[in-house]
Structures are given as structure tokens and as C-alpha cells.
Amino acid sequence: MPKIKTLFLLCMLTLLLSGCWSKRELNELAIVVALGVDKVDDEYEISVQVVDPSEISTKQPSSGRSPVVTYHAKGKTAFEAIRKMTTLTPRKAYFAHLQVVVLGEQLAADGINDTLDFIARDHEFRNDFDVIVSHKSTAKEVLNVLTPIEKIPANKMLNSIKVSQKAWGSTLSVSIDELVNTLSSNTKSAVLTAIEIEGDTKLGINQTNVQRIKTPVILNYIGLAVFKKDKLVGILTEEESRSFNFLNGKIDSTVEIIACPKQGKLTTEITNSTTKVTGQFKNSTPQINVQIDVEQNVGEVECDINLTENKTIQYINNKTAELIKDHIQKTLKTIQQNYQLDILGFGEVLHREDTKKWNEIQDDWSTIFPELAVKVDVRVATQGLGTMQNSLLHKEKE
Amino acid sequence: MPNFENNDTSRPNTTKLPLFTSLSDNIQAIMTTLGNSDDIIVREITIGKTAKQSIALIFIDGLSDTLAITDFIMETLMLELEDIPEVQLGKANEYLKKNCLTICDVRDISNYSTLYSSILNGETIILFDGLVTGLSASTKGAKDRAVAEPSTESVIRGPRESFTETLRTNTALIRRKIKSPNLWIKTKIIGEVTQTDVSIMYINGIANDKIVDEVLARLDKIDIDGILESGYIEDFIQDSKFSMFPLIYNSERPDVIAGELLEGKVAILVDGTPFVLIVPALFTSFLQSAEDYYQHWTISSLIRMLRFFGISLALVAPSLYVAITTFHQEMLPTPMLISIASQREGVPFPAVVEALIMEIAFEVLREAGLRMPRTIGPAVSIVGTLVIGQAAVEAGVVSAVMVIIVALTAICSFLFPAYGLSNTVRVLRFPLMIFAAMFGLFGVMFGIMIIILHLCSLRSFGVPYLSPFAPLILKDQKDAMVLFPRSSLLSRPRLVSKNNTTRGHKYSAYKKRNTD
């Protein structure tokens, strides 16, 4: 056979070899938006929340079917359970658009490493989804709550975590990559946002949950869950979570309430906060300096106070700084004394500061950390008063 | 009017037979050769009051202007002519030519081949009894179309004239724009049977002599019985017979042709068609419109970039849709994926079949709209919009996104000023869709790479097709993807016009000073 013909034939054959190895039509996919992992008697129970695309579409009027469907399967490993699920699901589960992974409380207490391995290893999972922990309920129950407005509950969970991190500061969006990095670190410990079901757990599954003006069952973020190695050990309160985020530099905006000189309250809106954590060795005794610069506006005044005076602004600044500092120190105490876990990554800061000295104390870090001196310095600057100057309560004395 | 043609030497010498002496023999011979066709008119008359001379006028009805023959030949010869002094000397023809015929172009005829070509071009032949030399008087007067507005390349601002089917009108339209003695025309007769006039036009001193010679040489090589449109010529002389990309530019606008001539290109005009060819053609020419040069350069630049964007979209939009929805769903934002998925619920075909159905349906509609009698046109559009667009989506046969993609592709493919390239792009969409269906984005990239490699390998009359992009010529970028202000466009494309690349006197002088 002439050479050219042979070559041509070979080229044609290579086209056949490749085939359609990963061709999947859109209507062959079950788009998974949320994944829940629970542990039930040594077995993993996997729950997936799958979108029913025709229910989400705005074109057709809703037929009353639920916009998402959950499937549950048990298996000795997470992967097995997921594959087993194909016996239940009409289509093969597609995980690339996963929004959120919910780890059950029981599983979290027993250790999450084994589960995370599959999630981080599988090539179909993207690595931009958030990981959260369920509190006082199983992940299965969390995934079985329908949410109004956001038809897809997974979207609600993801949005809430991001919005509240931005505007309130009690939650922390942790992606799978960050989580795996933290877990593999020797010194640092992990935190994840904890979610709670408010209301009767069993009712959330019902369509009536989204039909009422007041939603009976609500998913609510309560704060940050603290992990020791890969095991859940406790949950920081909302206040502690916010202070944690201050220390972490994750606060974008939040509010603080300070007391007025005489009586009443004044609320300030924090618009910007930058945190600088530096390490220091004083005669091989490590010390951490935290410098927090806060910018704020006056948000709400419920007392008689003259805001047009410089002195008053000074007072507000000092009072807010004091308050934040106080909260932070209390939180630090909880973290250092109660949990004794370096969830803030102070060890890494010291490591960066002075590798040699760090290497000397590295092995004793778990004993050093609870006694570690942390110097907190908060500086507050009030930028604006809002759209009015003095409160209605304030009558200027002529 | 000066005569730029040199007809006699270029006509094929098939029957170089001399004329007979006897008038009746000549008429007999002509009538036999032309098959006694009914539209041939032979008028035998006798002229001169005293010394009489029998002559015959022969012309073809419809090709010649009968009024001119009556007024300027018959009337003069039959009524006003007193006497012919040279009759005895056998020089009646000379006398008539010099003194009687009030017609511009009169030539001697001494053999049958010139006689036939003259008569078939609409000239009137005058044969003299007893003489072997006749006369041909230019009385061309076939019906032709008036100069009208261009129908394929419309502009908002710019000249409103377009070429017609008559070669002479077309050359005149160009000459009216370029009044330079250096605008040269060379004419050839091509087509053994049709004997079509094909003229090449160029500006001497600006056009590259090698390209002019090459055009003439390629035209000489054409061996065919007939040329009915410039497309025939285009097919014969282009560099690659198998490339789908148009390697010769054509236009029906005199201003476009004049602009190209000023860049040093060569125009080929064919009698019988308003489409004038321009060589060498560059890929960018097909994405440029005459109006680019008539409006503000910033707007023209933006519109040109829009066209480049449009050609990319027209080429890859359906294949990207197929590739992303069947292979790379993770690339879509989640809300968009769910939205597309909800539309595809219940669609019975794979995305690629869906895409092929819709694209082919669109091609059918387009072609039908083009070929249908004008009065049925609206019916096609109703069927197209209602049946293919709305009903198909409502019936759940195709998804709404697919209709959007097809519409987008269609509109983008209408964006090109030059129709030739848009055809190519529309055809190439289909192999790309197949590639996308087999290998996803990898296949699309593979297809695009093949297309680009192919484009890089193309030459139009020796000039790289993709220049000034590949090879990259920085100076010529001023008039490629973007357009610089007129005042800075002082150089001609370097690869086209090699000898004379500067456009104004001042700039030439400035350049000369710098190089000296």
C-alpha cells in the first residue's frame, strides 16, 4: 500500500480509538448541589441533594414538585455509598457543581479525614465548594430542609455563609482545599462553620415549609466549630466566632454596640478591619502581637450624645476599641485555655518569624500555646456619622 | 476616445482568410458561416452619383445601434455623397473612411477573422464590390443596464454607483475615479466560443510588475470554451484549487476597486458581469468595508474588531455549545448550567444532533430565501420563524438555547462585508461541530488549528494570505484589524506593492531624506 494511504488510514483509526470517552448529555446528569456525610454504626451514610432542572426553570409554571431531590445510601466507604446510590438515582450523580458539603455531627466527632480523602481526591469534584458541620442534627436532616426564595437549599447555605461573613462576621467560608491544608498542618487546627436546624426537623422536608409567610423550619449558622486534629471538639459562640474572625482578619463588616456615657446605647457599623499578626521571640519566649485597625461609622444612636464634638468621637473610638479588645481577649482565653488548639495559626506566624527558634519549641508547642502571650492592640477610627448628625434625643444647649 | 485596446493582435487566428474580390461571393461566404441567421442584416446599396460603386452594409440586429447606422452611414452615403473620385483607382474605401463616415472608430478589414469578430461585437461592416479591403464602423449599441446602486455591498455613506454588465462602462467608472495616465488597461479575449473580453487594470509604477506579469501569464493559460462570469476566471487563476477560502477578492463597487488599485493591486474585469476581481487578495480585505474609510477611524476600528469577533463566533459558537454541554459542564456557572439543563429536559436528541438539525435547517431556509421568487419570500420567513423557531422549541424537539445559538451564528455570518468568506465560515462550522461532538474542546481547538495552519499556508499571487498578521508586518497593522487616522496611512501594503510603498509626496520626500 502506498505510504500516504497507510498514513491516512492510521490517522483515521486514531480518531476511532479515542471515541466518546466522557461524553455526557446534559439530560443524562443528576446535578448534585449538596453532599452530606453521616456516620451510622460504622457505616457511612451519604446524602445528595440533586437539582430537578425543570422545576428550577422560570419558563414553566411550577407543578408543585420539589425543586431538589435528596437521595441517601449507606456504604462501608464514602465512595462505595456514592456508587451504590446509582441504584436509587435516575441518572448518574454529577459532582462538578457541588456547592456545599455538610459533615454530620457524629462523623465530625469521630474524625473527618477518611471522608475528606475521597472528596479531595476524586477528579470530578471541583475544589471551590464550602465545607460546613451540622450541629444537633445529622447532615441528612440538614439536606432535607426546603428553603424559600432560594429554591435550591444548597445555594441558600452557600449564600448565607458568604453574606453573613461579609456583613456580620460569625461565619467563615472554608473551601475543601483550605480545610485539607489546615488538617495536614502539624500546628494549626481547623475550624468550620456549624449549621443548625431551627424548628421541627421533620417538617423541613415538607413543601409547606416554603409556602408559609413565616418559614417554620430554618437553617441557621450558629458559629464556628473547632476541630482537634480531625475531630470536632466544640463550638464557639457567635460572639467568640466574631472575635475569632477579627483575629483572623476575616471581618469585612460587622456591628458593635457600646454604652453611652450616661445611659443608652450606640451602635457602630464597622466598615473595614485589617489585622496584622506578628510573632516575636523574647529570649526564646514566643509572643504574638495582634494589631487590628478598624474603620467604623456611627450606625444607630439611642442616647443623648453630641456627635458634633471631637471629644465624643474620641470616646466612641476608645469605647469600641476597648469592647473589641475585651471580646478578643475572652475568646483567646477560651481558645488557649479550654480548647488548647492553635486554630489561628500562631505557630505558623512564629515559624515565619524565626525558623531556628521555632524549631526549638516546635515539639513543645501544644504545651506552650495555652500559656502563649498574645498582645492585642485595637485602633478604631470613626469615619462618618451617617445621613444625620445628632440624634433626635439630643437637644443642644444654647 | 483614445483606444486602449489592441484587439487585432490578441484575437485568435482561426480563419485568417482574405476577403474575396466579388461582393456577392463575400456576402455568400458570410451568410454561410453565420448559418443564415435571421438577425443578420445585409443591406446592399449603390453609392455615388456618376461613378457608381456597389457596397453592402452588414450588421447584427440588436447588437448594433440602427439609428446610428441610418443617420451616420446610410444617410451620408445614399443622400449626401456626390461623387467618389477614387472609385476608378480602387480606393473607394479610403475615401469613405476619410471623408464620409461620421463615426468615431472606423477600421480597415482585410480578412474574415477580424470581420467576424467585428460583426459579432456589434460593429457595422462595409464591403465594396471589387475591393479586398472592407471597413468596420463602430456602431455598438446593444441594450445594457444603467449604472445602479450596489446591491451586495451597501454603505450608508459613500458613492452609490456600481459596475454593470458592460466592460466599457466598468472601465470608465474606474477611470473617472483615477485620472492618471498611469492607469493602464490590457485586454485579452478568453473563451474559444464566447470570445469574452477580459481586461486587467493596474496603476503602472504602483502595481508590482511581477504580479501583473503573473496575472497575464495565468490568464493566457486559460483554455475553455466560454467565460460567463468572473467566477470562471477566479477558479482558473487562483493559487489553490482546493482551498475553501476565497483567494481572489471581488467587488461591484468602483470605489473599492479604485482603492485597491491605489494599494498596488491588479483588477480583472470581465465583460458580462458587474463583479470585478482584485488580486492579490488578503484575508483582512474580506473583513473590511469601503465605508471603513469614509467614517471616523475610531468607529471603523471598533467595527472591524467587531467583525473579527463576529467571524470567530460564527465559526465556533455551535461547536462550543456542543463541546461545553456534552463534555465540560463544569465550565459553566451553576445557575447557567441548571437553566440550560432545564431547557434540555425532554429534548430527545444529543446536543450535537440538535445543533446539526438546527444549523442545517437554517442553511436550508437561507438558501430557499435566496433562490425563491421574490413574491414567495415572506412565506419562507414565516415558516422559518414560526415552525423552526417557536414550534420546535414548544414541541420540545430542540432547546431554546440552541435556537439562540443558531440565531447568533446566523447573524454573525451576515456581518462580513464580503460574501465569499461568509460562505466558507458557514461551511467550516459543520466539521468543527463534528470535532466538538467527538473530542470536546480539544476537538474544537484541533479544528481551529487545522484552519489556521491552512490559512498560513495559503498564498494569493505569491502574497501570504494572512499578511500582515503572518508574517507580522508592524507597519501594515495600521490598516488591518484596526484603522489608523487617514493622515497616518502613508504606506501601501509592503508585500503587495514592493516598489512604491509611499503614498504622498511629502512622505516620500521625508523618507528619501532619511535614507540618504
Short mmCIF file of C-alpha atoms in Angstrom, two decimals, chain A residues 14-16 18-27 29 31 33 51-60 91 94 96-99 124 126 152 155, chain B residues 321 325-335 337-352 393 400 435 437-439 442 446:
data_model
loop_
_atom_site.label_atom_id
_atom_site.label_comp_id
_atom_site.label_asym_id
_atom_site.label_seq_id
_atom_site.Cartn_x
_atom_site.Cartn_y
_atom_site.Cartn_z
CA THR A 14 -6.74 7.04 15.87
CA LEU A 15 -9.94 9.03 15.62
CA LEU A 16 -11.90 5.86 16.24
CA SER A 18 -10.48 7.86 21.27
CA GLY A 19 -14.23 7.53 20.98
CA CYS A 20 -16.60 9.47 23.19
CA TRP A 21 -14.93 8.61 26.45
CA SER A 22 -16.52 11.23 28.61
CA LYS A 23 -19.41 12.47 26.59
CA ARG A 24 -22.43 13.10 28.76
CA GLU A 25 -25.51 14.86 27.58
CA LEU A 26 -26.96 17.42 29.96
CA ASN A 27 -30.10 15.40 30.42
CA LEU A 29 -26.76 14.21 34.52
CA ILE A 31 -26.54 17.77 39.12
CA VAL A 33 -25.50 20.73 44.64
CA VAL A 51 -31.46 19.60 41.30
CA ASP A 52 -34.61 18.92 39.30
CA PRO A 53 -33.83 21.34 36.47
CA SER A 54 -37.34 21.58 35.10
CA GLU A 55 -38.58 22.73 38.50
CA ILE A 56 -35.98 25.48 38.69
CA SER A 57 -36.68 26.83 35.24
CA THR A 58 -38.62 30.04 35.21
CA LYS A 59 -40.41 29.17 31.98
CA GLN A 60 -42.98 26.66 33.12
CA ARG A 91 -29.18 9.43 36.45
CA TYR A 94 -22.55 14.72 38.71
CA ALA A 96 -18.67 19.17 39.48
CA HIS A 97 -21.25 21.72 40.53
CA LEU A 98 -21.24 20.84 44.19
CA GLN A 99 -21.85 23.95 46.28
CA GLU A 124 -14.94 15.21 39.31
CA ARG A 126 -14.12 20.91 41.94
CA ILE A 152 -32.02 25.27 45.93
CA ASN A 155 -27.48 27.81 47.35
CA TYR B 321 -22.10 24.88 22.74
CA THR B 325 -22.70 20.98 27.22
CA THR B 326 -21.58 17.44 26.48
CA PHE B 327 -18.01 17.36 27.79
CA HIS B 328 -17.26 20.29 30.03
CA GLN B 329 -20.38 21.02 32.06
CA GLU B 330 -18.16 22.06 34.93
CA MET B 331 -17.08 25.12 32.94
CA LEU B 332 -20.50 26.71 33.14
CA PRO B 333 -21.59 28.74 36.15
CA THR B 334 -24.03 26.63 38.18
CA PRO B 335 -27.16 28.76 37.63
CA LEU B 337 -25.94 25.02 33.84
CA ILE B 338 -29.21 24.43 35.65
CA SER B 339 -31.01 26.81 33.30
CA ILE B 340 -29.62 25.08 30.21
CA ALA B 341 -30.27 21.67 31.72
CA SER B 342 -33.89 22.59 32.42
CA GLN B 343 -34.32 23.58 28.78
CA ARG B 344 -32.74 20.40 27.57
CA GLU B 345 -35.05 18.28 29.73
CA GLY B 346 -37.12 16.23 27.36
CA VAL B 347 -35.13 17.05 24.24
CA PRO B 348 -34.77 13.66 22.57
CA PHE B 349 -31.52 14.27 20.69
CA PRO B 350 -27.92 14.58 21.80
CA ALA B 351 -26.68 18.16 21.69
CA VAL B 352 -24.69 17.60 18.51
CA VAL B 393 -38.93 24.73 20.98
CA ALA B 400 -34.38 27.28 23.31
CA PHE B 435 -14.96 17.56 16.10
CA ALA B 437 -19.03 16.15 19.42
CA MET B 438 -16.17 13.65 19.27
CA PHE B 439 -13.46 15.29 21.36
CA PHE B 442 -9.89 19.51 22.45
CA PHE B 446 -7.77 20.85 16.90
#
